[in-house]
Every structure is written in C-alpha cells, then in structure tokens.
Coordinates of C-alpha atoms in Angstrom, one line a residue:
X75 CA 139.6 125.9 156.7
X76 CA 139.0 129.2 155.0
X77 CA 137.2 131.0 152.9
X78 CA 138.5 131.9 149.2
X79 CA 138.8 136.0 148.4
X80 CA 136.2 136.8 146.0
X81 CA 134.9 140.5 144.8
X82 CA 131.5 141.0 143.4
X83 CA 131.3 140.8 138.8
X84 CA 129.8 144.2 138.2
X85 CA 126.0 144.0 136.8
X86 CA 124.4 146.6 134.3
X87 CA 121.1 146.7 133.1
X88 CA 122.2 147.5 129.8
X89 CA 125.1 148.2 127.0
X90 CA 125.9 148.9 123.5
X91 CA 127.9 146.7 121.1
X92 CA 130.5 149.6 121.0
X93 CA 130.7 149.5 124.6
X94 CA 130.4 146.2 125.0
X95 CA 133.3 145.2 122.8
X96 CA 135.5 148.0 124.2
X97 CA 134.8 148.0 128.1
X98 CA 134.4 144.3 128.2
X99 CA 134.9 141.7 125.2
X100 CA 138.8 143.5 124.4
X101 CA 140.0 143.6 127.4
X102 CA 138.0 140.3 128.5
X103 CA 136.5 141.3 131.3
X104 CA 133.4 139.2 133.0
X105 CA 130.5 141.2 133.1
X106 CA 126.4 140.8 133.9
X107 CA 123.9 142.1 131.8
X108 CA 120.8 142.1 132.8
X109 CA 118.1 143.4 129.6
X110 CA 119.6 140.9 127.2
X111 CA 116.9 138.1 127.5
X112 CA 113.6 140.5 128.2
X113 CA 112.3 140.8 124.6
X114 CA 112.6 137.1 124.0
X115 CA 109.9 134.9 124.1
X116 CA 111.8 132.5 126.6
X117 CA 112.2 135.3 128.9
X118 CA 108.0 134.5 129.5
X119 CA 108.1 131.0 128.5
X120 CA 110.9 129.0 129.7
X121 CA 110.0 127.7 133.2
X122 CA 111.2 123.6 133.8
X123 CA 107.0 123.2 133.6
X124 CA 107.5 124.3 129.4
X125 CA 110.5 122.0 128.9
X126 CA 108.9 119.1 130.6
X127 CA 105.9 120.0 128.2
X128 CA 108.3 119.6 125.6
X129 CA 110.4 116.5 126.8
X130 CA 108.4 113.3 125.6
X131 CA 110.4 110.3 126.2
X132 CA 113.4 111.4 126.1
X133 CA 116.2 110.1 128.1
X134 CA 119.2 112.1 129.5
X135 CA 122.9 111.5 130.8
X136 CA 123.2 112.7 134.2
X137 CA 126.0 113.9 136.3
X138 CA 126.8 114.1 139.8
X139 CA 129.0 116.1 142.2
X140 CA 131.5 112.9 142.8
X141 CA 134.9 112.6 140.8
X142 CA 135.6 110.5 138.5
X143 CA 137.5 107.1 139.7
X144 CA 139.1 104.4 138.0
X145 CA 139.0 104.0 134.1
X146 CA 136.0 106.4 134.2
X147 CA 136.7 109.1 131.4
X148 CA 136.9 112.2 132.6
X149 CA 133.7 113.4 132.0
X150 CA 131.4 110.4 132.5
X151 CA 128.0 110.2 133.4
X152 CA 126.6 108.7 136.7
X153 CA 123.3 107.0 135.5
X154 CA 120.3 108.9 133.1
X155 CA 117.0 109.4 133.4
X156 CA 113.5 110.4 131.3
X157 CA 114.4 114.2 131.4
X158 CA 110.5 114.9 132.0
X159 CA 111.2 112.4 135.4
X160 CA 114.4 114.5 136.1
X161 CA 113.1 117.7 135.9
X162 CA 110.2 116.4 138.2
X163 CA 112.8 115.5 140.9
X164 CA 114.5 118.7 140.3
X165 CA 111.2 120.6 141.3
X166 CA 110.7 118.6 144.5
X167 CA 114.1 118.1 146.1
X168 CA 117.8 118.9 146.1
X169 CA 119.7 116.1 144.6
X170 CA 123.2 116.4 143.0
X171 CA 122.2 115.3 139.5
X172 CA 123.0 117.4 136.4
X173 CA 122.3 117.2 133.0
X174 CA 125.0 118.4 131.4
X175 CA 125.9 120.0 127.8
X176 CA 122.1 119.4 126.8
X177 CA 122.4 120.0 122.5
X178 CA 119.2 122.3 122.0
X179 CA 119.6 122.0 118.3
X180 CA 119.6 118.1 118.2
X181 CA 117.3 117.6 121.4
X182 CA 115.0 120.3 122.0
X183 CA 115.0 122.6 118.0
X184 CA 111.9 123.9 118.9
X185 CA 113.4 126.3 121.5
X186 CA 115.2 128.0 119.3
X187 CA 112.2 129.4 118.3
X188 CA 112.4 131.5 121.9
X189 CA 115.7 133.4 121.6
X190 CA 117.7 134.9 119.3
X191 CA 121.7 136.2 119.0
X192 CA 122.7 139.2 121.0
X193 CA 123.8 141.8 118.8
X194 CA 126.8 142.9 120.9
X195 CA 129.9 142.1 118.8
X196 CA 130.6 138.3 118.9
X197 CA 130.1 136.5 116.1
X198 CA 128.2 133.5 117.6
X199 CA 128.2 129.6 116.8
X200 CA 124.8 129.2 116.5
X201 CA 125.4 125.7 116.0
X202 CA 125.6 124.7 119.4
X203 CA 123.5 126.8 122.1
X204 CA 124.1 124.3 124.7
X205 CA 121.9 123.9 128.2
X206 CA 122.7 123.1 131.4
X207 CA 119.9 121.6 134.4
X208 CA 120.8 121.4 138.0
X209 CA 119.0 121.3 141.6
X210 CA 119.7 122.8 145.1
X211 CA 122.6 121.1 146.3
X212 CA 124.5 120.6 142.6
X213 CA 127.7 122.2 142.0
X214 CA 130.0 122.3 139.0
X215 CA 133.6 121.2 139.3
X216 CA 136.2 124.4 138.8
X217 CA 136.9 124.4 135.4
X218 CA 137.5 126.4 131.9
X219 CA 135.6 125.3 129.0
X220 CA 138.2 123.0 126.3
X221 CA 137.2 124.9 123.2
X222 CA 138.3 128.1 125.1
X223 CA 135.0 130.1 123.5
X224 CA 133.9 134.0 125.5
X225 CA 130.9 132.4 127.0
X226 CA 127.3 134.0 127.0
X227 CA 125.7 132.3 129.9
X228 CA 121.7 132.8 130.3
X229 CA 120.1 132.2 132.9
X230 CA 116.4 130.9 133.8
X231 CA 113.9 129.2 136.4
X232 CA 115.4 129.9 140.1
X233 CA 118.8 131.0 140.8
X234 CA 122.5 129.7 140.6
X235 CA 126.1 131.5 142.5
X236 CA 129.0 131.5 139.6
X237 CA 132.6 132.4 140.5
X238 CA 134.7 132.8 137.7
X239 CA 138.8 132.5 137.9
X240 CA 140.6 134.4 135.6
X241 CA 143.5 132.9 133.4
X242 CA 146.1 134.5 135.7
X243 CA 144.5 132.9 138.6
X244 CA 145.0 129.2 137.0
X245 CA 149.0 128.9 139.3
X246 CA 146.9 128.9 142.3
X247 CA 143.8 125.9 141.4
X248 CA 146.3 123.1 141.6
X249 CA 145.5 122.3 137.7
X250 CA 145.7 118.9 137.0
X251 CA 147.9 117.9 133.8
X252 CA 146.4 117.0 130.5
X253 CA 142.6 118.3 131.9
X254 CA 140.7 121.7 132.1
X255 CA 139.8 121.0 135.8
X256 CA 141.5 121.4 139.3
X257 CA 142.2 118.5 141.9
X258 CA 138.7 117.1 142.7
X259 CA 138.9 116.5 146.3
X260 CA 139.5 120.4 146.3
X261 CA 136.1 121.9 148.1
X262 CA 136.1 125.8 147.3
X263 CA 133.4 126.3 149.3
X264 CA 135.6 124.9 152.4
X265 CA 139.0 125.2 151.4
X266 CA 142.2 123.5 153.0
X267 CA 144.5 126.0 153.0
X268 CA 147.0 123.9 155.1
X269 CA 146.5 120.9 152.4
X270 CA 146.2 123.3 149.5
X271 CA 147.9 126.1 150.7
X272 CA 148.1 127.8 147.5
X273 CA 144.0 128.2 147.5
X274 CA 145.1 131.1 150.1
X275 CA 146.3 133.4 146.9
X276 CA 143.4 132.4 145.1
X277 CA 140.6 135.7 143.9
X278 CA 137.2 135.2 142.1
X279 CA 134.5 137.3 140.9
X280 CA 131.4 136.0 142.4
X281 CA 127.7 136.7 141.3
X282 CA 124.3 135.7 142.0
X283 CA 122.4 134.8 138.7
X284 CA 118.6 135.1 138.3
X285 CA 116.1 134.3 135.5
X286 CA 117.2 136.1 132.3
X287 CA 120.4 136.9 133.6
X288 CA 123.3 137.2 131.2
X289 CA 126.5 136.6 132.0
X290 CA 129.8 137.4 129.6
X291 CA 132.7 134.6 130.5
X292 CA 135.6 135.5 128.7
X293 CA 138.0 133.0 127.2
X294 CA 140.1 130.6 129.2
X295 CA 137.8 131.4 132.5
X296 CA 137.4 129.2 135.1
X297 CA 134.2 128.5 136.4
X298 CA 132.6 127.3 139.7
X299 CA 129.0 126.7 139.9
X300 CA 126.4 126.4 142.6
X301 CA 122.8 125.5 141.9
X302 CA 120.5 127.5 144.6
X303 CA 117.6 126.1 144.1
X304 CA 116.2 124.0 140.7
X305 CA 116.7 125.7 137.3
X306 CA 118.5 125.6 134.2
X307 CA 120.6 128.0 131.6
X308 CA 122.0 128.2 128.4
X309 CA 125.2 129.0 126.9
X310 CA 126.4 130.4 123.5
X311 CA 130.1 130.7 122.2
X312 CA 132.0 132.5 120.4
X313 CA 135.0 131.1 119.4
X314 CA 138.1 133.1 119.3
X315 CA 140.3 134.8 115.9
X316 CA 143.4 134.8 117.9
X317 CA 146.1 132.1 116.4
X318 CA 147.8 131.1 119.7
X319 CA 144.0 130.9 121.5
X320 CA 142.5 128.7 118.3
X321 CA 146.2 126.6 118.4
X322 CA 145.8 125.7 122.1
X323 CA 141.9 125.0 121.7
X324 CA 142.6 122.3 118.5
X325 CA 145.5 121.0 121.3
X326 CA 142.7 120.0 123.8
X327 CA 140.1 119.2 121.5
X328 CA 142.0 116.8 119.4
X329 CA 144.7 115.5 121.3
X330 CA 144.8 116.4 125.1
X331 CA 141.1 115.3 125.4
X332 CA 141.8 111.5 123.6
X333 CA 145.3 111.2 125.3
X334 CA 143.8 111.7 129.0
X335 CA 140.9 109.2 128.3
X336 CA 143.6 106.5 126.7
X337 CA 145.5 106.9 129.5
X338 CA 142.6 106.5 132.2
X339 CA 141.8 103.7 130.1
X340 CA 144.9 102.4 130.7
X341 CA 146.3 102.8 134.1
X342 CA 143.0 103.9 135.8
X343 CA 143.2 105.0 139.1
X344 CA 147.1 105.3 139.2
X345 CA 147.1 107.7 136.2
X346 CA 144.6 109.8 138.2
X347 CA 146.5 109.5 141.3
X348 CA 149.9 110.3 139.6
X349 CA 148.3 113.6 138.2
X350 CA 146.6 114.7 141.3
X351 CA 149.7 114.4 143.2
X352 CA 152.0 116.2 140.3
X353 CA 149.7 119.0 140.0
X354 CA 149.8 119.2 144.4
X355 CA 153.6 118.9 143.9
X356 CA 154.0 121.8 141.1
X357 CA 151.8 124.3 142.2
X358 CA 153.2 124.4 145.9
X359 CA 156.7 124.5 144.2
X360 CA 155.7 127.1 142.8
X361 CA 154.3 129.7 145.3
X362 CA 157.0 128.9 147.1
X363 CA 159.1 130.0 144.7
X364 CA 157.2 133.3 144.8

C-alpha cells in the first residue's frame, strides 16, 4: 500500500475573462476560483435546509460507492428515496448514498433563479446545470465526464476533496475499455501498488472545496471525489469547438455508451470481468514497455 503523488490546484480569489481564457481555459489548465459565486443569491441561500424547503415529494435515484455487478448498466442506481428524506439522512449521518446528475432545469427550475453564467469566456449550456448530493463517507468513482465538456464545478453546504487526473495521466488508471471509468476494485485512497503497480506513476492535483467554491475542470479530466462531510454542488459545461474533441464525444455518447450496456446486458459479469482484466493486462504492458 501507498499513497498516490498529488500537488496542490492553485486557488485565486479572482480573474478576468482575458486571463482566464489565456492562463487557464487555452492551455486547459484546472484552476480554483474563489469570488465566482459571492454575488449570487445562492451564495446566501443554498444550504440542504432551502432545498429540502423546496423538495415536496419528490423522489430520487441514488447511488452508492459499490461497483456495478452482473447485467447492472454501468451507471445504475442502488435504490431512491423522497429527496427531502435523503437530504435529512445526509444531515445526520455518513452514508454512502449519492444523488447523482440531479437535472435543476427539469427538477428544481426555481433555482435558477439563484445563479447566473460566469462571464469568463465559455460559452455555457445552460440547458443542463446539473447537481450533485453526497454525505461524509461518499466518494465518486475516478472518472472523465462522456460528453468531454470544461467543467465549472460549484460548490455549497460543507466541504468535498477533488483530485483531478489529467488526460496524459489516463496510461497509468488502468482504464477499462468501452467506459470513462478505471478498474473499480481500484481504492486511490489506499492504493495497491504491487496489484496495480502502474498507480505508482500516477500524479493529481488535489483541492479542498468549500461553499461557493468554483472549480475549472478542463476537458477529458478525470475526477475523484470525496464527500467531507454532507453537501451538494453544481456543475455547468461547456462543450468544446474542437472537431477531434466533439468526434470522440458523439463516439461515447451514441455508440460506446449503448454498446457497453448491450454487452453487460448480454454476458453480464463475464463481460465485466473480461474488461477488468484487459485493462490490468494493457496498462502493465505498457509501463513496462516504458
């Protein structure tokens, strides 16, 4: 066991579009912003107390930290919940439940109310701000997003570690084909490096996000998230201009996607088994090679 290298994402208080676009969005580099979120309403409002104000009867999909088994697709839900009775459990005690990829346009419109675009040189999609709800003791498996959007990632109520991987860091996270996620049984927080010794190479960028926190995830970065305690955030994209970026995000989204769920749906278990073990089998091939 080991620890994985990690060096700290650089956090400013401030920035200008110009400078935002030059120092970080060209030559995608992750950075933390910090005054993003002040002069928004939500910056005041948004506790879990105001969404549970807001929550009715409604009645989420949740996730846990466990992989996926079987002819599970590979992004399944464990069970769901009234979110007003999940965001009470998420005050009271650490449990591994998340809700994940929470629509605020088609669940929750009202919020929109609380935030608006940053003005620093993306062209957002401001169809789909997208939230995300977790507790002490949740964790998000390693992974890049499939649309391969640069990533604004707010933060609110309580605090949450991110380490983000780089595209050039993907030859060391024992990717697993036809998916945007490594080998599950892979803990980064207590890594094998006799099993997986590959993880030895591997170097994030850490930080520790707070309320109101903005984080800039460039496209293609992998992600790793720890809840510290209960909270939630939200995420706007940006999809991407360049032709080879938008060619391999139409790839996942409309065929990789559907031909890994067929397949689980087909060959369960052994289909997730044969993966696991060809992305072990390539990766080590690899570094030795190096």
């Amino acid at each position: 066991m080991g620890t994985i290298k990690t060096k700290p994402i650089k956090r400013i208080k401030e920035i200008s579009k110009a400078d935002f676009i030059k120092y970080y969005y060209k030559p995608q580099i992750p950075v933390l912003i910090e005054g993003l979120t002040t002069d928004w309403p939500a910056y005041k409002k948004w506790n879990i107390e105001y969404i549970q104000s807001l929550a009715g009867d409604q009645v989420v999909p949740l996730y846990n930290n466990e992989p996926t088994k079987g002819k599970q697709k590979s992004a399944e839900p464990t069970t769901e919940m009234k979110l007003y009775d999940y965001l009470e459990l998420i005050k009271s005690k650490p449990t591994d439940l998340r809700i994940f990829f929470y629509d605020l346009m088609k669940n929750m419109p009202v919020l929109a109310n609380d935030f608006s675009y940053p003005d620093i040189g993306l062209k957002f999609f401001k169809r789909l701000p997208v939230m995300f709800f977790g507790s002490k003791g949740s964790t998000v498996l390693p992974h890049y997003d499939m649309d391969l959007a640069d990533l604004v990632h707010f933060h609110f109520h309580g605090n949450k570690r991110v380490v983000l991987f780089p595209p050039c860091q993907t030859k060391y996270l024992y990717k697993v084909p036809y998916a945007v996620h490594n080998v599950e049984d892979i803990d980064l927080d207590n890594p094998d490096f006799h099993k997986y010794p590959a993880l030895k190479h591997l170097e994030g960028l850490e930080i520790e996000m707070k309320h109101g926190d903005a984080l800039f995830m460039p496209s293609g970065y992998w992600h790793y998230i720890t809840y510290l305690n209960g909270g939630f955030s939200m995420t706007l994209r940006a999809f991407s201009k360049k032709p080879q970026v938008l060619m391999r995000m139409l790839y996942n989204v409309f065929f990789m996607r559907h031909f890994e769920n067929k397949m689980r749906k087909w060959k369960g278990q052994k289909w997730i088994d044969y993966k696991d073990k060809k992305a072990i089998k390539k990766t080590n091939k690899d570094l030795h090679k190096q």
